[in-house]
Amino acid sequence: MVPKIRRGSRTHGLLVYLYGPGKRDEHIDPHLVGSWDGFAPDPGRDTSPDPAPKATLTRLTAALDLRVKQAGDRAPAKHVWHCSVRTDPGDRMLTDAEWNTVAQRLVAATGIAPEGDPDGCRWIAVRHADDHIHILATMVRGDLRRPRMNYDFKKAQAACRRIEKEWGLRRLNPGDGTGAQASTSAERFKAERTGRPEPSRETLREAVRQAVAGAATEEEFFTRLREAGLRVKVRTAPSGDAIGYNVALPGDRNRNGEPVWYPGSKLAPDLSLPKIRLRLADDTVDQMTSSAATSGRSDWSPPARERRSATGIAEHAAILLDSDDDNAAAHLVGVGELLDAVAQTSPAATRAELAAAARAFERATRSHVRAERADTRAIRAAARGIIQAGGALGRGEDGGTTAMLVSTLVLVTLAAARWHSARGHAQQAHAARQTAEHLRTAYRQAAATPMRALHDQGRALPEAVRRTHEATIRAALPQQGLRADGTTKTDALAATLAQAELAGHDPEALLQRAIDMRELETAEDVNDVLVWRLRRLAQLPAHPGEVTPQPQAGARQPETSTNDRTSNRTAPTAAARPGSDPRTRPPRR
C-alpha cells in the first residue's frame, strides 16, 4: 500500500480532476467513500440533471474551504493536502467501507483529523478506480489553527505498513526518507505522450550518476554532463563560486517552450553539488589510478588490466562490509560508482543487465548511516580507471576479465544486503539483492565462453593430472562432488590449478589462499568464484585460449624429479585445448 502526498492551493481544481474523466478516461464511477462527518455532498452520486452535479461540486468546495476562509490571512498559502493511497496489483480489491477505514486511519495518523478531536481538519476520500483512493483535506482546524503535521509522509507510511499486516495485504519495505524523488504522474504521462521510454527525471538521474562515477574534479564532472548531451546550468554565488547546478534533456520543454530544468538535489539526495563535492578526491584519484593501471601484464588490454585491478579492490570492499563496520557506508557509494563505470564500458551482450544492476544498487548506496573514517580513494580510482580505459570487448581477455569482475561484484552486493539488513534498512537490502540477481544474469552472459573453454581444458588434462588436482580440490572443498549427470563440477577449477602450477605456483597453497580470502556461502557456484580468484592471484589469462601463462617472478618453480606425482602434473595450456594430444605437448620448463 503506497501513499503519495502533495500540497496545493486549489480545492475546486483538484475536485474537478478527481470527479472528472481523468487524462485518459481512466476515472470510473468517482464517488465519496468517506468524509470528515460522513455527510459531505457527493457530486458522484448526484443523479440530478446538469447543472446539478456542478452545483454539488461547488457546495463540496465551499464546505471544505469554510475554515480556510474563516482563517483569512492565517491560513497557509498551500492549504490543500492531497494523499493518494494505492494497493499492490496482487492485493485483493478493497470495499468502499475498507477504503473509508484506510482514509480515517491515515488522517488520524498524520494529524489531519486525530481520532476523537472535534476540531480536526475537514477531509474527504474519493474513489474513482478499484485499486486506490484520493484523500483531500484543507489544513485549517476547527479552532482556526494549523494542524501539526510534522513528518506526515513517514507517519502515513507507518500507518500503511500496519494496515498491510492487519489485513493480509502485500507488505512493502518501510522507507527511511533517503530514497530518490519519484517521477510525478504528469512526468510519466508526458513521457508516454512524447514517446520517451521513461520520465526525464529518471534519465537525468542516471546520467548524472554516471558522470560523477570516478570523476576527479568538479570541472570534469560538469564536462562529462555536457559530453553526455545534457543541458547544464551552473548556479553561482556573487563571488563566482558554483553553489549548485541544474540539468535538462535536449528537447524537453514546458508549455512555454522553455527547458525543463532539474536541480541535482531533486534527482537524488546525494546528487546535490555539496554532496558530490564530498565524493570528489581531486588529485589523489589521478595518482591512484596511474598506479592501479600498472598492475597486470603488459600484453593485456587496458580494459582487462583495469578490471583485474578493480576485482581486487571490490574484494576488499566486500571484506569491509562483512566486518559490519559503519564506515563501510562510504564504500557502498564507491561500489555504486564501480557498477556505473562497468555498465558504461561493458560489452553489448552484458550492458543491459549491468545497467539494470547499477540502477538498482543506487537505492542501496544511501542510508542515514554516516561514515566517520573511510578512505574510498581506491574504489573511486578503480571506477575512474575503468572509464578511462574505454569500452571492453565481449571476447578475449576483455570479456574474461568482465566475467571475473562481475563474479566478485555479485558477492559484494550480497554483502551489502547483509550489511543493510543488520541495520533494518529493508529497502536498501532489497535493492542490493535485486542488484545481485541482475549481476548473476550478466555473469552468465559474460562467463559462458571462457568457462566453456576452461571446462574443455579440464576434461582434456591427462587422467593422472586431473585426478591429482581433483584430489587437491576435494581435500580443500569436501562438499564439491559430481553433477547429477555424473560429470565433475571441477573441470574448470582443475584446469586453472594445472595452469597455475605450470606458471610456477604451488596449487594447494594457492587454492587455500583463494578460499581464505573471504566467505563462499553466498556464491551461486563456488567453483566459478574460485576459478576467477585463482586466475587473478596467479596472473593467468581470464580467457584461457588467449595467452600462454608465463612463470611469475618470485613464484615457486616446479621441481624436476622422477616423482610420478610431479612429472604427471605437466599439462600446459596448449595441451589442455580440446582435440590436442597430450603426447605432443612441449617440454616442461
Short mmCIF file of C-alpha atoms in Angstrom, two decimals, residues 28-438:
data_model
loop_
_atom_site.label_atom_id
_atom_site.label_comp_id
_atom_site.label_asym_id
_atom_site.label_seq_id
_atom_site.Cartn_x
_atom_site.Cartn_y
_atom_site.Cartn_z
CA ILE A 28 -14.55 5.15 -13.46
CA ASP A 29 -17.52 5.87 -11.18
CA PRO A 30 -15.92 8.58 -8.97
CA HIS A 31 -17.65 8.79 -5.59
CA LEU A 32 -17.03 9.50 -1.92
CA VAL A 33 -16.05 6.64 0.36
CA GLY A 34 -15.54 8.80 3.45
CA SER A 35 -15.58 12.35 4.80
CA TRP A 36 -14.93 14.29 7.99
CA ASP A 37 -18.53 13.98 9.22
CA GLY A 38 -19.98 11.30 6.93
CA PHE A 39 -22.46 13.74 5.42
CA ALA A 40 -20.44 15.65 2.82
CA PRO A 41 -22.21 16.23 -0.53
CA ASP A 42 -21.10 13.74 -3.17
CA PRO A 43 -21.08 15.01 -6.79
CA GLY A 44 -20.51 11.44 -7.95
CA ARG A 45 -23.84 10.32 -6.54
CA ASP A 46 -25.88 13.36 -7.59
CA THR A 47 -28.40 11.92 -10.04
CA SER A 48 -30.00 15.27 -10.82
CA PRO A 49 -29.68 16.51 -14.40
CA ASP A 50 -26.97 19.04 -15.24
CA PRO A 51 -26.03 21.50 -13.96
CA ALA A 52 -26.94 19.98 -10.57
CA PRO A 53 -23.69 17.88 -10.25
CA LYS A 54 -21.64 21.03 -10.86
CA ALA A 55 -23.63 22.80 -8.17
CA THR A 56 -22.92 19.90 -5.80
CA LEU A 57 -19.21 20.20 -6.62
CA THR A 58 -19.38 23.89 -5.74
CA ARG A 59 -21.15 23.11 -2.43
CA LEU A 60 -18.49 20.50 -1.59
CA THR A 61 -15.72 23.01 -2.33
CA ALA A 62 -17.38 25.59 -0.10
CA ALA A 63 -17.79 23.10 2.74
CA LEU A 64 -14.12 22.05 2.59
CA ASP A 65 -12.87 25.65 2.33
CA LEU A 66 -15.13 27.06 5.06
CA ARG A 67 -12.46 27.23 7.76
CA VAL A 68 -9.83 28.39 5.26
CA LYS A 69 -11.96 31.46 4.50
CA GLN A 70 -12.65 32.00 8.21
CA ALA A 71 -8.92 31.94 8.99
CA GLY A 72 -8.20 34.51 6.29
CA ASP A 73 -4.54 35.52 6.22
CA ARG A 74 -3.71 32.98 8.91
CA ALA A 75 -4.47 30.08 6.54
CA PRO A 76 -1.45 28.53 4.78
CA ALA A 77 -0.90 29.57 1.16
CA LYS A 78 -0.96 25.91 0.12
CA HIS A 79 -3.91 24.83 2.22
CA VAL A 80 -4.81 21.66 0.24
CA TRP A 81 -3.36 18.36 1.49
CA HIS A 82 -3.66 15.62 -1.14
CA CYS A 83 -2.77 12.00 -0.42
CA SER A 84 -3.31 9.15 -2.88
CA VAL A 85 -3.18 5.60 -1.49
CA ARG A 86 -2.77 2.62 -3.80
CA THR A 87 -2.79 -1.11 -3.15
CA ASP A 88 -0.40 -3.55 -4.81
CA PRO A 89 -1.64 -5.14 -8.09
CA GLY A 90 -1.61 -8.55 -6.39
CA ASP A 91 -3.79 -7.46 -3.47
CA ARG A 92 -7.49 -8.21 -3.20
CA MET A 93 -9.98 -5.47 -4.08
CA LEU A 94 -10.96 -3.44 -1.02
CA THR A 95 -14.56 -2.42 -0.42
CA ASP A 96 -15.72 1.18 -0.06
CA ALA A 97 -16.10 0.61 3.69
CA GLU A 98 -12.50 -0.66 3.93
CA TRP A 99 -11.21 2.32 1.97
CA ASN A 100 -13.13 4.57 4.38
CA THR A 101 -11.27 2.90 7.25
CA VAL A 102 -7.95 3.42 5.46
CA ALA A 103 -8.71 7.12 4.99
CA GLN A 104 -9.75 7.59 8.62
CA ARG A 105 -6.59 5.92 9.90
CA LEU A 106 -4.35 7.99 7.62
CA VAL A 107 -5.87 11.38 8.52
CA ALA A 108 -5.63 10.41 12.19
CA ALA A 109 -2.02 9.21 11.92
CA THR A 110 -0.82 12.30 10.04
CA GLY A 111 -2.51 14.83 12.33
CA ILE A 112 -5.13 15.97 9.81
CA ALA A 113 -8.00 14.74 11.97
CA PRO A 114 -6.80 12.99 15.14
CA GLU A 115 -9.20 10.40 16.48
CA GLY A 116 -11.68 11.94 18.94
CA ASP A 117 -10.68 15.54 18.09
CA PRO A 118 -13.81 17.59 17.22
CA ASP A 119 -11.65 20.35 15.75
CA GLY A 120 -9.86 18.14 13.22
CA CYS A 121 -9.48 19.36 9.64
CA ARG A 122 -12.16 18.74 7.06
CA TRP A 123 -11.39 15.97 4.61
CA ILE A 124 -12.93 13.65 2.02
CA ALA A 125 -11.84 10.40 0.35
CA VAL A 126 -12.73 9.90 -3.35
CA ARG A 127 -12.58 6.57 -5.14
CA HIS A 128 -12.51 6.53 -8.93
CA ALA A 129 -10.64 3.24 -9.52
CA ASP A 130 -10.56 -0.22 -7.95
CA ASP A 131 -7.05 -0.01 -6.52
CA HIS A 132 -6.72 3.45 -4.97
CA ILE A 133 -8.35 6.46 -3.33
CA HIS A 134 -7.52 10.15 -3.06
CA ILE A 135 -7.77 11.95 0.28
CA LEU A 136 -8.28 15.73 0.07
CA ALA A 137 -8.06 17.80 3.25
CA THR A 138 -7.97 21.54 3.95
CA MET A 139 -5.32 22.39 6.52
CA VAL A 140 -7.19 24.65 8.91
CA ARG A 141 -8.64 23.17 12.09
CA GLY A 142 -11.97 23.98 13.68
CA ASP A 143 -10.19 26.31 16.13
CA LEU A 144 -8.70 28.05 13.04
CA ARG A 145 -5.18 26.86 13.82
CA ARG A 146 -2.95 24.87 11.50
CA PRO A 147 -2.65 21.14 12.20
CA ARG A 148 0.60 19.70 13.49
CA MET A 149 1.79 17.67 10.52
CA ASN A 150 5.49 17.10 11.01
CA TYR A 151 6.75 14.03 9.14
CA ASP A 152 3.31 13.39 7.65
CA PHE A 153 4.74 11.16 4.90
CA LYS A 154 6.61 8.92 7.33
CA LYS A 155 3.53 8.66 9.53
CA ALA A 156 1.36 7.78 6.53
CA GLN A 157 3.85 5.10 5.51
CA ALA A 158 3.88 3.64 9.02
CA ALA A 159 0.06 3.54 9.08
CA CYS A 160 0.03 1.75 5.71
CA ARG A 161 2.54 -0.83 6.96
CA ARG A 162 0.25 -1.57 9.95
CA ILE A 163 -2.81 -1.90 7.71
CA GLU A 164 -0.94 -4.28 5.37
CA LYS A 165 -0.02 -6.52 8.30
CA GLU A 166 -3.51 -6.49 9.84
CA TRP A 167 -5.40 -7.06 6.58
CA GLY A 168 -3.07 -9.58 4.96
CA LEU A 169 -2.04 -7.30 2.09
CA ARG A 170 1.37 -7.35 0.45
CA ARG A 171 3.80 -5.89 2.98
CA LEU A 172 6.13 -3.33 1.46
CA ASN A 173 9.51 -2.40 2.87
CA PRO A 174 9.42 0.69 5.10
CA GLY A 175 11.31 3.70 3.81
CA ASP A 176 13.70 5.94 5.70
CA GLY A 177 13.45 9.16 3.72
CA THR A 178 16.69 8.62 1.77
CA GLY A 179 15.11 7.46 -1.47
CA ALA A 180 15.23 9.49 -4.67
CA GLN A 181 12.21 11.61 -5.50
CA ALA A 182 9.83 9.63 -7.68
CA SER A 183 8.60 10.95 -11.01
CA THR A 184 5.19 12.60 -10.84
CA SER A 185 2.20 11.28 -12.74
CA ALA A 186 2.44 14.34 -15.01
CA GLU A 187 6.04 13.44 -15.83
CA ARG A 188 5.08 9.84 -16.58
CA PHE A 189 2.17 10.88 -18.83
CA LYS A 190 4.46 13.32 -20.64
CA ALA A 191 6.99 10.54 -21.30
CA GLU A 192 4.25 8.35 -22.78
CA ARG A 193 2.91 11.22 -24.86
CA THR A 194 6.31 12.15 -26.29
CA GLY A 195 7.48 8.57 -26.83
CA ARG A 196 10.25 8.58 -24.23
CA PRO A 197 10.96 5.20 -22.60
CA GLU A 198 10.94 6.79 -19.13
CA PRO A 199 10.35 10.18 -17.45
CA SER A 200 13.07 12.79 -17.89
CA ARG A 201 13.81 12.81 -14.17
CA GLU A 202 14.90 9.15 -14.23
CA THR A 203 17.02 9.57 -17.39
CA LEU A 204 18.75 12.59 -15.87
CA ARG A 205 19.33 10.84 -12.54
CA GLU A 206 21.16 8.00 -14.26
CA ALA A 207 23.17 10.36 -16.48
CA VAL A 208 24.32 12.47 -13.51
CA ARG A 209 25.18 9.36 -11.52
CA GLN A 210 27.31 8.06 -14.38
CA ALA A 211 29.03 11.44 -14.79
CA VAL A 212 30.15 11.53 -11.16
CA ALA A 213 31.45 7.93 -11.20
CA GLY A 214 35.21 8.18 -10.77
CA ALA A 215 35.31 11.91 -11.59
CA ALA A 216 38.39 13.59 -10.16
CA THR A 217 37.30 17.23 -10.16
CA GLU A 218 34.19 19.36 -10.26
CA GLU A 219 35.17 20.62 -13.71
CA GLU A 220 35.47 17.08 -15.02
CA PHE A 221 32.02 16.27 -13.62
CA PHE A 222 30.41 19.17 -15.49
CA THR A 223 32.36 18.31 -18.65
CA ARG A 224 31.06 14.73 -18.52
CA LEU A 225 27.49 16.02 -18.17
CA ARG A 226 27.86 18.14 -21.30
CA GLU A 227 29.57 15.31 -23.20
CA ALA A 228 26.59 13.10 -22.33
CA GLY A 229 24.43 15.56 -24.27
CA LEU A 230 22.71 17.22 -21.30
CA ARG A 231 21.95 20.91 -20.96
CA VAL A 232 23.81 22.18 -17.88
CA LYS A 233 23.23 25.39 -15.97
CA VAL A 234 25.64 26.12 -13.11
CA ARG A 235 24.35 28.41 -10.35
CA THR A 236 26.99 30.73 -8.93
CA ALA A 237 27.29 32.97 -5.89
CA PRO A 238 28.22 36.68 -6.21
CA SER A 239 31.81 35.59 -5.62
CA GLY A 240 31.66 33.48 -8.78
CA ASP A 241 31.84 30.15 -6.92
CA ALA A 242 29.44 27.43 -8.04
CA ILE A 243 26.74 26.75 -5.46
CA GLY A 244 24.56 24.34 -7.46
CA TYR A 245 23.61 23.09 -10.88
CA ASN A 246 20.56 22.26 -12.97
CA VAL A 247 20.31 19.79 -15.85
CA ALA A 248 17.78 19.31 -18.63
CA LEU A 249 17.29 16.92 -21.50
CA PRO A 250 17.55 18.40 -25.00
CA GLY A 251 14.06 18.82 -26.42
CA ASP A 252 12.31 18.51 -23.05
CA ARG A 253 10.37 21.77 -22.78
CA ASN A 254 7.40 23.09 -20.84
CA ARG A 255 4.27 24.67 -22.28
CA ASN A 256 6.12 27.98 -22.68
CA GLY A 257 8.83 26.36 -24.78
CA GLU A 258 11.45 26.66 -22.03
CA PRO A 259 13.79 23.80 -20.99
CA VAL A 260 12.55 21.73 -18.03
CA TRP A 261 15.38 22.09 -15.52
CA TYR A 262 16.01 19.74 -12.60
CA PRO A 263 18.39 20.66 -9.75
CA GLY A 264 20.66 17.80 -8.71
CA SER A 265 19.10 17.60 -5.24
CA LYS A 266 15.69 16.88 -6.83
CA LEU A 267 17.12 13.94 -8.76
CA ALA A 268 18.51 12.20 -5.67
CA PRO A 269 19.58 13.35 -2.18
CA ASP A 270 23.24 12.59 -2.87
CA LEU A 271 23.41 14.33 -6.27
CA SER A 272 23.38 17.89 -4.96
CA LEU A 273 26.61 19.78 -5.64
CA PRO A 274 27.69 19.89 -1.94
CA LYS A 275 27.21 16.10 -1.66
CA ILE A 276 29.09 15.49 -4.92
CA ARG A 277 31.96 17.66 -3.69
CA LEU A 278 32.34 15.37 -0.70
CA ARG A 279 32.94 12.46 -3.09
CA LEU A 280 35.43 14.10 -5.40
CA ALA A 281 39.00 13.18 -4.47
CA ASP A 282 40.86 15.70 -6.66
CA ASP A 283 44.49 14.82 -7.38
CA THR A 284 44.56 11.69 -5.21
CA VAL A 285 42.29 9.86 -7.66
CA ASP A 286 44.60 10.55 -10.59
CA GLN A 287 47.63 9.36 -8.64
CA MET A 288 45.98 6.16 -7.53
CA THR A 289 44.58 5.49 -10.99
CA SER A 290 48.01 5.65 -12.59
CA SER A 291 49.42 3.22 -10.04
CA ALA A 292 46.48 0.86 -10.43
CA ALA A 293 46.83 0.85 -14.20
CA THR A 294 50.34 -0.61 -13.98
CA SER A 295 49.10 -3.82 -12.36
CA GLY A 296 48.78 -6.84 -14.59
CA ARG A 297 50.68 -7.98 -17.65
CA SER A 298 51.69 -5.58 -20.38
CA ASP A 299 50.23 -7.79 -23.14
CA TRP A 300 46.71 -7.39 -21.75
CA SER A 301 44.50 -4.54 -22.95
CA PRO A 302 43.85 -1.51 -20.67
CA PRO A 303 40.19 -2.54 -20.06
CA ALA A 304 41.35 -6.01 -19.00
CA ARG A 305 44.05 -4.68 -16.66
CA GLU A 306 41.66 -2.18 -15.05
CA ARG A 307 39.03 -4.85 -14.49
CA ARG A 308 41.58 -7.10 -12.80
CA SER A 309 42.67 -4.26 -10.55
CA ALA A 310 39.06 -3.38 -9.73
CA THR A 311 38.32 -7.02 -8.83
CA GLY A 312 40.87 -6.98 -6.03
CA ILE A 313 39.57 -3.65 -4.74
CA ALA A 314 35.99 -4.95 -4.84
CA GLU A 315 37.06 -7.98 -2.80
CA HIS A 316 38.42 -5.59 -0.16
CA ALA A 317 35.12 -3.67 -0.13
CA ALA A 318 33.27 -6.95 0.49
CA ILE A 319 35.55 -7.71 3.44
CA LEU A 320 34.75 -4.28 4.92
CA LEU A 321 31.03 -4.89 4.51
CA ASP A 322 31.37 -8.31 6.16
CA SER A 323 33.09 -6.65 9.14
CA ASP A 324 29.78 -4.84 9.92
CA ASP A 325 31.57 -1.51 10.40
CA ASP A 326 29.52 1.69 9.93
CA ASN A 327 32.42 3.13 7.94
CA ALA A 328 31.52 0.68 5.18
CA ALA A 329 28.66 3.08 4.32
CA ALA A 330 31.10 5.18 2.30
CA HIS A 331 32.25 2.12 0.36
CA LEU A 332 28.67 1.43 -0.72
CA VAL A 333 28.82 4.71 -2.63
CA GLY A 334 32.11 3.56 -4.17
CA VAL A 335 30.59 0.23 -5.18
CA GLY A 336 27.79 2.17 -6.86
CA GLU A 337 30.35 4.17 -8.84
CA LEU A 338 32.15 0.98 -9.81
CA LEU A 339 28.90 -0.54 -11.09
CA ASP A 340 28.18 2.61 -13.10
CA ALA A 341 31.67 2.51 -14.60
CA VAL A 342 31.37 -1.16 -15.60
CA ALA A 343 27.89 -0.59 -17.06
CA GLN A 344 29.15 2.29 -19.22
CA THR A 345 32.08 0.34 -20.63
CA SER A 346 30.72 -3.21 -20.74
CA PRO A 347 30.32 -5.31 -23.89
CA ALA A 348 26.96 -5.08 -25.64
CA ALA A 349 25.87 -8.56 -24.53
CA THR A 350 26.01 -7.65 -20.84
CA ARG A 351 25.30 -3.92 -20.96
CA ALA A 352 21.54 -4.08 -20.31
CA GLU A 353 21.83 -6.27 -17.21
CA LEU A 354 24.78 -4.30 -15.83
CA ALA A 355 22.92 -1.03 -16.36
CA ALA A 356 19.91 -2.51 -14.54
CA ALA A 357 22.22 -3.62 -11.72
CA ALA A 358 23.73 -0.14 -11.39
CA ARG A 359 20.29 1.45 -11.36
CA ALA A 360 19.01 -0.97 -8.71
CA PHE A 361 22.05 -0.51 -6.47
CA GLU A 362 21.60 3.26 -6.47
CA ARG A 363 18.99 2.81 -3.72
CA ALA A 364 21.43 0.71 -1.69
CA THR A 365 24.07 3.47 -1.62
CA ARG A 366 22.01 5.80 0.62
CA SER A 367 21.02 5.48 4.27
CA HIS A 368 21.20 7.55 7.44
CA VAL A 369 24.44 5.82 8.47
CA ARG A 370 27.36 8.20 8.09
CA ALA A 371 30.98 7.01 7.88
CA GLU A 372 33.34 8.91 10.15
CA ARG A 373 36.58 7.46 8.82
CA ALA A 374 36.60 5.92 5.38
CA ASP A 375 39.16 6.09 2.59
CA THR A 376 37.31 5.45 -0.68
CA ARG A 377 40.09 6.66 -2.97
CA ALA A 378 40.99 3.15 -4.12
CA ILE A 379 37.49 2.14 -5.19
CA ARG A 380 36.81 5.52 -6.83
CA ALA A 381 40.17 5.22 -8.61
CA ALA A 382 39.13 1.77 -9.83
CA ALA A 383 35.94 3.25 -11.29
CA ARG A 384 37.93 6.05 -12.89
CA GLY A 385 40.44 3.62 -14.36
CA ILE A 386 37.69 1.52 -15.95
CA ILE A 387 36.12 4.58 -17.56
CA GLN A 388 39.43 5.95 -18.81
CA ALA A 389 40.40 2.56 -20.26
CA GLY A 390 37.39 2.73 -22.55
CA GLY A 391 34.95 0.10 -23.72
CA ALA A 392 35.75 -3.56 -23.28
CA LEU A 393 35.17 -6.12 -25.99
CA GLY A 394 32.84 -9.01 -25.40
CA ARG A 395 35.51 -11.55 -26.26
CA GLY A 396 39.06 -12.50 -25.39
CA GLU A 397 40.74 -11.12 -22.30
CA ASP A 398 38.31 -8.18 -22.08
CA GLY A 399 35.32 -10.50 -21.90
CA GLY A 400 37.03 -12.82 -19.44
CA THR A 401 38.00 -10.06 -17.04
CA THR A 402 34.46 -8.66 -17.25
CA ALA A 403 33.23 -12.05 -16.01
CA MET A 404 35.95 -12.04 -13.33
CA LEU A 405 34.87 -8.63 -12.00
CA VAL A 406 31.13 -9.31 -12.20
CA SER A 407 31.58 -12.60 -10.30
CA THR A 408 33.13 -10.63 -7.45
CA LEU A 409 30.52 -7.86 -7.59
CA VAL A 410 27.78 -10.45 -7.02
CA LEU A 411 29.34 -11.31 -3.66
CA VAL A 412 29.92 -7.62 -2.86
CA THR A 413 26.26 -6.74 -3.37
CA LEU A 414 25.14 -9.71 -1.27
CA ALA A 415 27.48 -8.50 1.48
CA ALA A 416 25.84 -5.07 1.11
CA ALA A 417 22.41 -6.68 1.51
CA ARG A 418 23.52 -8.33 4.77
CA TRP A 419 25.04 -5.04 5.98
CA HIS A 420 21.77 -3.20 5.38
CA SER A 421 19.62 -5.99 6.84
CA ALA A 422 21.61 -5.89 10.06
CA ARG A 423 20.61 -2.22 10.41
CA GLY A 424 16.97 -2.60 9.47
CA HIS A 425 17.35 -0.93 6.07
CA ALA A 426 14.71 -3.00 4.31
CA GLN A 427 14.51 -1.04 1.06
CA GLN A 428 18.29 -0.86 0.66
CA ALA A 429 18.72 -4.57 1.42
CA HIS A 430 16.05 -5.43 -1.15
CA ALA A 431 17.76 -3.20 -3.73
CA ALA A 432 21.11 -4.91 -3.09
CA ARG A 433 19.56 -8.34 -3.57
CA GLN A 434 17.92 -7.19 -6.80
CA THR A 435 21.33 -5.94 -7.95
CA ALA A 436 22.86 -9.35 -7.27
CA GLU A 437 20.23 -11.04 -9.46
CA HIS A 438 20.97 -8.68 -12.36
#
